[in-house]
PDB file of C-alpha atoms in Angstrom:
ATOM      1  CA  UNK R   1     -33.148 -29.317  25.709  1.00  0.00           C
ATOM      2  CA  UNK R   2     -30.213 -30.762  25.372  1.00  0.00           C
ATOM      3  CA  UNK R   3     -30.495 -29.835  21.401  1.00  0.00           C
ATOM      4  CA  UNK R   4     -31.638 -26.706  22.272  1.00  0.00           C
ATOM      5  CA  UNK R   5     -28.513 -25.853  24.427  1.00  0.00           C
ATOM      6  CA  UNK R   6     -26.494 -27.359  21.451  1.00  0.00           C
ATOM      7  CA  UNK R   7     -27.329 -25.498  19.321  1.00  0.00           C
ATOM      8  CA  UNK R   8     -27.555 -22.167  21.292  1.00  0.00           C
ATOM      9  CA  UNK R   9     -24.143 -23.307  22.229  1.00  0.00           C
ATOM     10  CA  UNK R  10     -22.857 -23.305  18.423  1.00  0.00           C
ATOM     11  CA  UNK R  11     -24.186 -20.196  17.357  1.00  0.00           C
ATOM     12  CA  UNK R  12     -22.470 -18.374  20.540  1.00  0.00           C
ATOM     13  CA  UNK R  13     -19.300 -20.084  19.464  1.00  0.00           C
ATOM     14  CA  UNK R  14     -19.656 -18.303  15.836  1.00  0.00           C
ATOM     15  CA  UNK R  15     -18.242 -14.639  16.713  1.00  0.00           C
ATOM     16  CA  UNK R  16     -15.689 -16.399  18.746  1.00  0.00           C
ATOM     17  CA  UNK R  17     -14.454 -18.451  15.710  1.00  0.00           C
ATOM     18  CA  UNK R  18     -15.025 -16.056  13.514  1.00  0.00           C
ATOM     19  CA  UNK R  19     -12.335 -14.289  15.058  1.00  0.00           C
ATOM     20  CA  UNK R  20     -10.139 -16.956  15.212  1.00  0.00           C
ATOM     21  CA  UNK R  21     -10.409 -17.093  11.281  1.00  0.00           C
ATOM     22  CA  UNK R  22      -9.714 -13.372  11.408  1.00  0.00           C
ATOM     23  CA  UNK R  23      -6.872 -13.216  13.414  1.00  0.00           C
ATOM     24  CA  UNK R  24      -4.712 -16.513  13.064  1.00  0.00           C
ATOM     25  CA  UNK R  25      -5.729 -18.312   9.832  1.00  0.00           C
ATOM     26  CA  UNK R  26      -5.952 -15.065   7.569  1.00  0.00           C
ATOM     27  CA  UNK R  27      -4.002 -13.027   9.870  1.00  0.00           C
ATOM     28  CA  UNK R  28      -0.974 -15.450   8.790  1.00  0.00           C
ATOM     29  CA  UNK R  29      -1.609 -15.788   5.258  1.00  0.00           C
ATOM     30  CA  UNK R  30      -1.562 -11.974   4.974  1.00  0.00           C
ATOM     31  CA  UNK R  31       1.701 -11.772   6.982  1.00  0.00           C
ATOM     32  CA  UNK R  32       3.435 -14.730   4.578  1.00  0.00           C
ATOM     33  CA  UNK R  33       2.088 -12.030   1.637  1.00  0.00           C
ATOM     34  CA  UNK R  34       3.439  -8.955   3.327  1.00  0.00           C
ATOM     35  CA  UNK R  35       6.692 -10.706   4.816  1.00  0.00           C
ATOM     36  CA  UNK R  36       8.260  -7.972   6.811  1.00  0.00           C
ATOM     37  CA  UNK R  37      10.501  -8.425   9.519  1.00  0.00           C
ATOM     38  CA  UNK R  38       8.640  -9.936  12.311  1.00  0.00           C
ATOM     39  CA  UNK R  39      11.606  -8.828  14.654  1.00  0.00           C
ATOM     40  CA  UNK R  40      10.418  -6.405  16.968  1.00  0.00           C
ATOM     41  CA  UNK R  41      13.829  -4.873  17.189  1.00  0.00           C
ATOM     42  CA  UNK R  42      13.156  -4.146  13.000  1.00  0.00           C
ATOM     43  CA  UNK R  43      11.502  -1.482  12.235  1.00  0.00           C
ATOM     44  CA  UNK R  44       8.831  -0.402   8.950  1.00  0.00           C
ATOM     45  CA  UNK R  45       9.744   3.078   7.378  1.00  0.00           C
ATOM     46  CA  UNK R  46       6.932   4.946   5.847  1.00  0.00           C
ATOM     47  CA  UNK R  47       7.618   7.542   3.345  1.00  0.00           C
ATOM     48  CA  UNK R  48       5.024  10.209   2.619  1.00  0.00           C
ATOM     49  CA  UNK R  49       5.149  12.720  -0.813  1.00  0.00           C
ATOM     50  CA  UNK R  50       5.590  16.415   0.566  1.00  0.00           C
ATOM     51  CA  UNK R  51       3.292  18.336  -0.751  1.00  0.00           C
ATOM     52  CA  UNK R  52       4.389  21.643   0.197  1.00  0.00           C
ATOM     53  CA  UNK R  53       6.397  23.070   3.240  1.00  0.00           C
ATOM     54  CA  UNK R  54       5.113  26.665   5.078  1.00  0.00           C
ATOM     55  CA  UNK R  55       5.140  28.564   7.663  1.00  0.00           C
ATOM     56  CA  UNK R  56       1.365  28.312  10.246  1.00  0.00           C
ATOM     57  CA  UNK R  57       0.039  31.855  10.877  1.00  0.00           C
ATOM     58  CA  UNK R  58      -0.689  31.448  14.641  1.00  0.00           C
ATOM     59  CA  UNK R  59       0.882  33.899  16.153  1.00  0.00           C
ATOM     60  CA  UNK R  60       3.677  33.347  18.366  1.00  0.00           C
ATOM     61  CA  UNK R  61       3.318  29.242  18.020  1.00  0.00           C
ATOM     62  CA  UNK R  62       3.644  29.605  14.133  1.00  0.00           C
ATOM     63  CA  UNK R  63       6.141  26.667  13.324  1.00  0.00           C
ATOM     64  CA  UNK R  64       7.315  25.935   9.692  1.00  0.00           C
ATOM     65  CA  UNK R  65       5.055  22.712   8.783  1.00  0.00           C
ATOM     66  CA  UNK R  66       5.879  19.798   5.708  1.00  0.00           C
ATOM     67  CA  UNK R  67       2.438  18.846   4.395  1.00  0.00           C
ATOM     68  CA  UNK R  68       1.303  15.743   2.980  1.00  0.00           C
ATOM     69  CA  UNK R  69      -1.395  15.870   0.225  1.00  0.00           C
ATOM     70  CA  UNK R  70      -4.769  14.495   1.247  1.00  0.00           C
ATOM     71  CA  UNK R  71      -4.338  10.818  -0.323  1.00  0.00           C
ATOM     72  CA  UNK R  72      -1.121  10.038   1.116  1.00  0.00           C
ATOM     73  CA  UNK R  73      -2.605  10.686   4.430  1.00  0.00           C
ATOM     74  CA  UNK R  74      -5.386   8.325   3.277  1.00  0.00           C
ATOM     75  CA  UNK R  75      -2.783   5.702   2.461  1.00  0.00           C
ATOM     76  CA  UNK R  76      -0.997   6.559   5.580  1.00  0.00           C
ATOM     77  CA  UNK R  77      -4.683   5.484   7.458  1.00  0.00           C
ATOM     78  CA  UNK R  78      -4.907   2.521   5.538  1.00  0.00           C
ATOM     79  CA  UNK R  79      -0.693   1.293   5.880  1.00  0.00           C
ATOM     80  CA  UNK R  80      -1.008   2.275  10.448  1.00  0.00           C
ATOM     81  CA  UNK R  81      -3.902   0.055  10.324  1.00  0.00           C
ATOM     82  CA  UNK R  82      -2.539  -3.165   8.862  1.00  0.00           C
ATOM     83  CA  UNK R  83       0.913  -2.860  10.719  1.00  0.00           C
ATOM     84  CA  UNK R  84      -1.311  -2.089  13.873  1.00  0.00           C
ATOM     85  CA  UNK R  85      -3.498  -5.390  13.007  1.00  0.00           C
ATOM     86  CA  UNK R  86      -1.052  -7.812  11.344  1.00  0.00           C
ATOM     87  CA  UNK R  87       2.439  -6.835  13.042  1.00  0.00           C
ATOM     88  CA  UNK R  88       0.514  -4.963  16.271  1.00  0.00           C
ATOM     89  CA  UNK R  89       4.501  -5.210  18.534  1.00  0.00           C
ATOM     90  CA  UNK R  90       6.176  -3.835  15.476  1.00  0.00           C
ATOM     91  CA  UNK R  91       6.720  -0.130  15.267  1.00  0.00           C
ATOM     92  CA  UNK R  92       6.981   2.087  12.260  1.00  0.00           C
ATOM     93  CA  UNK R  93       8.486   5.386  11.415  1.00  0.00           C
ATOM     94  CA  UNK R  94       6.593   7.664   9.214  1.00  0.00           C
ATOM     95  CA  UNK R  95       8.973  10.305   7.440  1.00  0.00           C
ATOM     96  CA  UNK R  96       8.367  13.332   5.072  1.00  0.00           C
ATOM     97  CA  UNK R  97       9.571  12.587   1.929  1.00  0.00           C
ATOM     98  CA  UNK R  98      11.699  15.652   1.557  1.00  0.00           C
ATOM     99  CA  UNK R  99      13.285  16.038   4.915  1.00  0.00           C
ATOM    100  CA  UNK R 100      14.391  11.412   5.485  1.00  0.00           C
ATOM    101  CA  UNK R 101      16.070  11.420   8.628  1.00  0.00           C
ATOM    102  CA  UNK R 102      17.091   7.972   7.962  1.00  0.00           C
ATOM    103  CA  UNK R 103      18.862   5.576   5.171  1.00  0.00           C
ATOM    104  CA  UNK R 104      15.554   3.409   4.829  1.00  0.00           C
ATOM    105  CA  UNK R 105      17.106   0.723   4.914  1.00  0.00           C
ATOM    106  CA  UNK R 106      15.047  -1.108   7.057  1.00  0.00           C
ATOM    107  CA  UNK R 107      11.008  -3.152   5.338  1.00  0.00           C
ATOM    108  CA  UNK R 108      10.563   0.636   3.473  1.00  0.00           C
ATOM    109  CA  UNK R 109       6.471   1.855   2.127  1.00  0.00           C
ATOM    110  CA  UNK R 110       6.324   4.630  -0.054  1.00  0.00           C
ATOM    111  CA  UNK R 111       3.746   6.694  -0.759  1.00  0.00           C
ATOM    112  CA  UNK R 112       3.480   8.667  -3.950  1.00  0.00           C
ATOM    113  CA  UNK R 113       4.937   8.714  -7.748  1.00  0.00           C
ATOM    114  CA  UNK R 114       7.927  10.113  -8.430  1.00  0.00           C
ATOM    115  CA  UNK R 115       7.231  13.279  -9.671  1.00  0.00           C
ATOM    116  CA  UNK R 116       6.908  14.475  -5.787  1.00  0.00           C
ATOM    117  CA  UNK R 117       8.001  11.802  -3.925  1.00  0.00           C
ATOM    118  CA  UNK R 118      12.032  12.110  -3.905  1.00  0.00           C
ATOM    119  CA  UNK R 119      12.126   8.589  -2.046  1.00  0.00           C
ATOM    120  CA  UNK R 120       9.994   6.566  -5.052  1.00  0.00           C
ATOM    121  CA  UNK R 121      11.814   8.922  -7.673  1.00  0.00           C
ATOM    122  CA  UNK R 122      15.138   6.602  -6.139  1.00  0.00           C
ATOM    123  CA  UNK R 123      13.492   3.708  -6.024  1.00  0.00           C
ATOM    124  CA  UNK R 124      12.290   3.683  -9.498  1.00  0.00           C
ATOM    125  CA  UNK R 125      16.321   4.225 -10.345  1.00  0.00           C
ATOM    126  CA  UNK R 126      17.063   0.450  -9.111  1.00  0.00           C
ATOM    127  CA  UNK R 127      18.312  -2.355 -11.556  1.00  0.00           C
ATOM    128  CA  UNK R 128      15.131  -4.285 -10.922  1.00  0.00           C
ATOM    129  CA  UNK R 129      12.649  -1.279 -11.264  1.00  0.00           C
ATOM    130  CA  UNK R 130      14.171   1.323 -14.228  1.00  0.00           C
ATOM    131  CA  UNK R 131      13.263  -0.785 -17.098  1.00  0.00           C
ATOM    132  CA  UNK R 132       9.730  -1.956 -15.690  1.00  0.00           C
ATOM    133  CA  UNK R 133       8.229   1.132 -14.109  1.00  0.00           C
ATOM    134  CA  UNK R 134       7.667   4.871 -15.649  1.00  0.00           C
ATOM    135  CA  UNK R 135       4.753   6.874 -13.438  1.00  0.00           C
ATOM    136  CA  UNK R 136       4.474  10.280 -15.368  1.00  0.00           C
ATOM    137  CA  UNK R 137       1.675  12.244 -13.273  1.00  0.00           C
ATOM    138  CA  UNK R 138       2.783  15.401 -15.215  1.00  0.00           C
ATOM    139  CA  UNK R 139       1.239  13.500 -18.980  1.00  0.00           C
ATOM    140  CA  UNK R 140      -0.983  11.447 -17.012  1.00  0.00           C
ATOM    141  CA  UNK R 141       0.942   8.176 -18.859  1.00  0.00           C
ATOM    142  CA  UNK R 142       2.030   5.122 -16.670  1.00  0.00           C
ATOM    143  CA  UNK R 143       3.809   2.058 -18.065  1.00  0.00           C
ATOM    144  CA  UNK R 144       4.144  -0.828 -16.239  1.00  0.00           C
ATOM    145  CA  UNK R 145       5.844  -3.805 -17.583  1.00  0.00           C
ATOM    146  CA  UNK R 146       3.874  -5.455 -20.158  1.00  0.00           C
ATOM    147  CA  UNK R 147       0.433  -2.572 -19.146  1.00  0.00           C
ATOM    148  CA  UNK R 148       0.684   1.132 -20.612  1.00  0.00           C
ATOM    149  CA  UNK R 149      -1.985   3.951 -20.302  1.00  0.00           C
ATOM    150  CA  UNK R 150      -0.915   7.082 -22.205  1.00  0.00           C
ATOM    151  CA  UNK R 151      -3.122  10.449 -20.955  1.00  0.00           C
ATOM    152  CA  UNK R 152      -5.235   8.475 -19.502  1.00  0.00           C
ATOM    153  CA  UNK R 153      -8.374  10.457 -18.893  1.00  0.00           C
ATOM    154  CA  UNK R 154      -9.527  11.102 -14.913  1.00  0.00           C
ATOM    155  CA  UNK R 155     -13.193  12.899 -15.455  1.00  0.00           C
ATOM    156  CA  UNK R 156     -12.579  15.284 -13.402  1.00  0.00           C
ATOM    157  CA  UNK R 157     -15.275  16.930 -11.540  1.00  0.00           C
ATOM    158  CA  UNK R 158     -15.259  20.474  -9.194  1.00  0.00           C
ATOM    159  CA  UNK R 159     -11.302  19.358  -9.656  1.00  0.00           C
ATOM    160  CA  UNK R 160     -11.142  16.072  -8.066  1.00  0.00           C
ATOM    161  CA  UNK R 161     -11.097  12.524 -10.254  1.00  0.00           C
ATOM    162  CA  UNK R 162     -13.622  10.372 -11.019  1.00  0.00           C
ATOM    163  CA  UNK R 163     -11.035   7.563 -11.376  1.00  0.00           C
ATOM    164  CA  UNK R 164      -7.632   7.354 -11.501  1.00  0.00           C
ATOM    165  CA  UNK R 165      -4.681   4.292 -12.265  1.00  0.00           C
ATOM    166  CA  UNK R 166      -3.147   2.993  -8.596  1.00  0.00           C
ATOM    167  CA  UNK R 167       0.072   0.950  -9.304  1.00  0.00           C
ATOM    168  CA  UNK R 168       1.802  -1.358  -6.400  1.00  0.00           C
ATOM    169  CA  UNK R 169       5.244  -2.158  -6.718  1.00  0.00           C
ATOM    170  CA  UNK R 170       6.036  -5.261  -4.263  1.00  0.00           C
ATOM    171  CA  UNK R 171      10.496  -5.763  -4.018  1.00  0.00           C
ATOM    172  CA  UNK R 172      12.971  -6.484  -2.475  1.00  0.00           C
ATOM    173  CA  UNK R 173      14.677  -3.430  -0.224  1.00  0.00           C
ATOM    174  CA  UNK R 174      17.916  -2.671  -2.548  1.00  0.00           C
ATOM    175  CA  UNK R 175      18.894  -0.035   0.325  1.00  0.00           C
ATOM    176  CA  UNK R 176      19.016  -2.500   3.012  1.00  0.00           C
ATOM    177  CA  UNK R 177      22.307  -5.030   3.307  1.00  0.00           C
ATOM    178  CA  UNK R 178      19.632  -7.695   4.194  1.00  0.00           C
ATOM    179  CA  UNK R 179      17.988  -9.085   1.242  1.00  0.00           C
ATOM    180  CA  UNK R 180      15.008 -10.024   3.306  1.00  0.00           C
ATOM    181  CA  UNK R 181      13.480  -6.220   3.217  1.00  0.00           C
ATOM    182  CA  UNK R 182      10.679  -5.367   1.506  1.00  0.00           C
ATOM    183  CA  UNK R 183       9.823  -2.350  -0.345  1.00  0.00           C
ATOM    184  CA  UNK R 184       6.112  -1.694  -1.368  1.00  0.00           C
ATOM    185  CA  UNK R 185       5.506   1.338  -3.425  1.00  0.00           C
ATOM    186  CA  UNK R 186       1.859   2.764  -3.754  1.00  0.00           C
ATOM    187  CA  UNK R 187       0.958   5.610  -6.348  1.00  0.00           C
ATOM    188  CA  UNK R 188      -1.215   7.343  -8.028  1.00  0.00           C
ATOM    189  CA  UNK R 189      -1.636   9.467 -11.041  1.00  0.00           C
ATOM    190  CA  UNK R 190      -3.029  11.980  -8.456  1.00  0.00           C
ATOM    191  CA  UNK R 191      -2.883  12.120  -4.466  1.00  0.00           C
ATOM    192  CA  UNK R 192      -6.468  10.390  -4.691  1.00  0.00           C
ATOM    193  CA  UNK R 193      -4.798   7.159  -6.505  1.00  0.00           C
ATOM    194  CA  UNK R 194      -1.717   7.326  -4.354  1.00  0.00           C
ATOM    195  CA  UNK R 195      -4.123   7.029  -0.776  1.00  0.00           C
ATOM    196  CA  UNK R 196      -6.193   3.982  -3.014  1.00  0.00           C
ATOM    197  CA  UNK R 197      -3.589   2.392  -4.053  1.00  0.00           C
ATOM    198  CA  UNK R 198      -2.849   0.311  -0.379  1.00  0.00           C
ATOM    199  CA  UNK R 199      -6.612   0.237   0.401  1.00  0.00           C
ATOM    200  CA  UNK R 200      -6.955  -1.982  -2.735  1.00  0.00           C
ATOM    201  CA  UNK R 201      -3.523  -3.798  -2.402  1.00  0.00           C
ATOM    202  CA  UNK R 202      -5.032  -4.907   1.019  1.00  0.00           C
ATOM    203  CA  UNK R 203      -8.514  -5.682   0.029  1.00  0.00           C
ATOM    204  CA  UNK R 204      -7.086  -8.077  -2.477  1.00  0.00           C
ATOM    205  CA  UNK R 205      -4.480  -9.557  -0.250  1.00  0.00           C
ATOM    206  CA  UNK R 206      -7.020 -10.471   2.127  1.00  0.00           C
ATOM    207  CA  UNK R 207      -9.780 -12.098   0.224  1.00  0.00           C
ATOM    208  CA  UNK R 208     -10.962 -15.122   0.132  1.00  0.00           C
ATOM    209  CA  UNK R 209     -10.830 -16.010  -3.103  1.00  0.00           C
ATOM    210  CA  UNK R 210      -7.259 -14.259  -4.130  1.00  0.00           C
ATOM    211  CA  UNK R 211      -5.323 -16.047  -6.879  1.00  0.00           C
ATOM    212  CA  UNK R 212      -2.669 -18.503  -5.797  1.00  0.00           C
ATOM    213  CA  UNK R 213      -0.729 -17.850  -8.412  1.00  0.00           C
ATOM    214  CA  UNK R 214      -0.622 -14.492  -7.773  1.00  0.00           C
ATOM    215  CA  UNK R 215       0.120 -14.783  -3.571  1.00  0.00           C
ATOM    216  CA  UNK R 216       3.047 -17.134  -4.390  1.00  0.00           C
ATOM    217  CA  UNK R 217       4.213 -14.250  -7.329  1.00  0.00           C
ATOM    218  CA  UNK R 218       4.019 -11.389  -4.351  1.00  0.00           C
ATOM    219  CA  UNK R 219       6.135 -14.271  -1.497  1.00  0.00           C
ATOM    220  CA  UNK R 220       8.593 -15.388  -4.424  1.00  0.00           C
ATOM    221  CA  UNK R 221       9.226 -12.574  -6.683  1.00  0.00           C
ATOM    222  CA  UNK R 222      12.169 -10.424  -7.751  1.00  0.00           C
ATOM    223  CA  UNK R 223       9.325  -7.429  -8.653  1.00  0.00           C
ATOM    224  CA  UNK R 224       5.576  -7.980  -8.421  1.00  0.00           C
ATOM    225  CA  UNK R 225       3.863  -5.112 -10.242  1.00  0.00           C
ATOM    226  CA  UNK R 226       0.527  -4.404 -10.199  1.00  0.00           C
ATOM    227  CA  UNK R 227      -2.504  -2.151 -11.782  1.00  0.00           C
ATOM    228  CA  UNK R 228      -5.336  -0.963  -9.911  1.00  0.00           C
ATOM    229  CA  UNK R 229      -8.559   0.984 -11.465  1.00  0.00           C
ATOM    230  CA  UNK R 230     -10.116   2.875  -8.853  1.00  0.00           C
ATOM    231  CA  UNK R 231     -13.260   4.893  -9.072  1.00  0.00           C
ATOM    232  CA  UNK R 232     -14.386   8.068  -6.570  1.00  0.00           C
ATOM    233  CA  UNK R 233     -16.929  10.463  -5.518  1.00  0.00           C
ATOM    234  CA  UNK R 234     -15.906  13.557  -4.043  1.00  0.00           C
ATOM    235  CA  UNK R 235     -12.510  12.150  -3.990  1.00  0.00           C
ATOM    236  CA  UNK R 236     -12.892   9.281  -1.398  1.00  0.00           C
ATOM    237  CA  UNK R 237     -12.410   6.201  -2.909  1.00  0.00           C
ATOM    238  CA  UNK R 238     -16.178   4.114  -4.273  1.00  0.00           C
ATOM    239  CA  UNK R 239     -14.448   1.112  -5.509  1.00  0.00           C
ATOM    240  CA  UNK R 240     -11.749  -0.366  -7.662  1.00  0.00           C
ATOM    241  CA  UNK R 241     -10.517  -3.866  -9.439  1.00  0.00           C
ATOM    242  CA  UNK R 242      -7.142  -5.316 -10.776  1.00  0.00           C
ATOM    243  CA  UNK R 243      -7.050  -4.780 -14.252  1.00  0.00           C
ATOM    244  CA  UNK R 244      -2.652  -6.065 -14.398  1.00  0.00           C
ATOM    245  CA  UNK R 245      -0.867  -8.204 -12.609  1.00  0.00           C
ATOM    246  CA  UNK R 246       3.007  -8.929 -14.017  1.00  0.00           C
ATOM    247  CA  UNK R 247       6.024 -10.611 -11.611  1.00  0.00           C
ATOM    248  CA  UNK R 248       9.913 -10.968 -12.574  1.00  0.00           C
TER     249      UNK R 248
END
């Protein structure tokens, strides 16, 4: 009976040990990679692409609305979930790219590429990025360091892509006087790719077998660039894989 009790006790401990690993050991590793300022006084700025700006049509309650594309909303959900999980005491502020109310000099997350997101367009003029990154959604073309894809074929079905390229840029925030402030820019050639980019990145860095050299590059390099290939069904992410990684 004592042996049975030990076995049952061990089985009962397994969920606790799994939670301990998830929150403490794995959480420490993910936080080291994201490397946001852990101080509660410092927030994270999240800038979403402004998709459209239009008045609502609800009579006396009509108000001017700034709208975000579908992918950016999904990307925001992924980023918000990650922040709540790994930085539960940290504030974050969401802004629209066409109506920025701050200088974005905190830790910064940009959702969307330079074609429609003014903040992303300005980020890609930084000296550390200008010669490395070119994203031209209007011509379905991406040039990321040593990676190049021209006239990418999305294979649209009912106006939605079945595939897209997702770009992830990890860097220091050049708008901050504090050289430790971080930038993460997530962009696709379509809004669906933008939404998939943070999901694929966060899944990747959370993997047990994530390459140690890539981990070190994300932590230590001035700029790290990643490209994922994503696949969709009716606009919903079905999976993806990392197809390019480089650091500078």
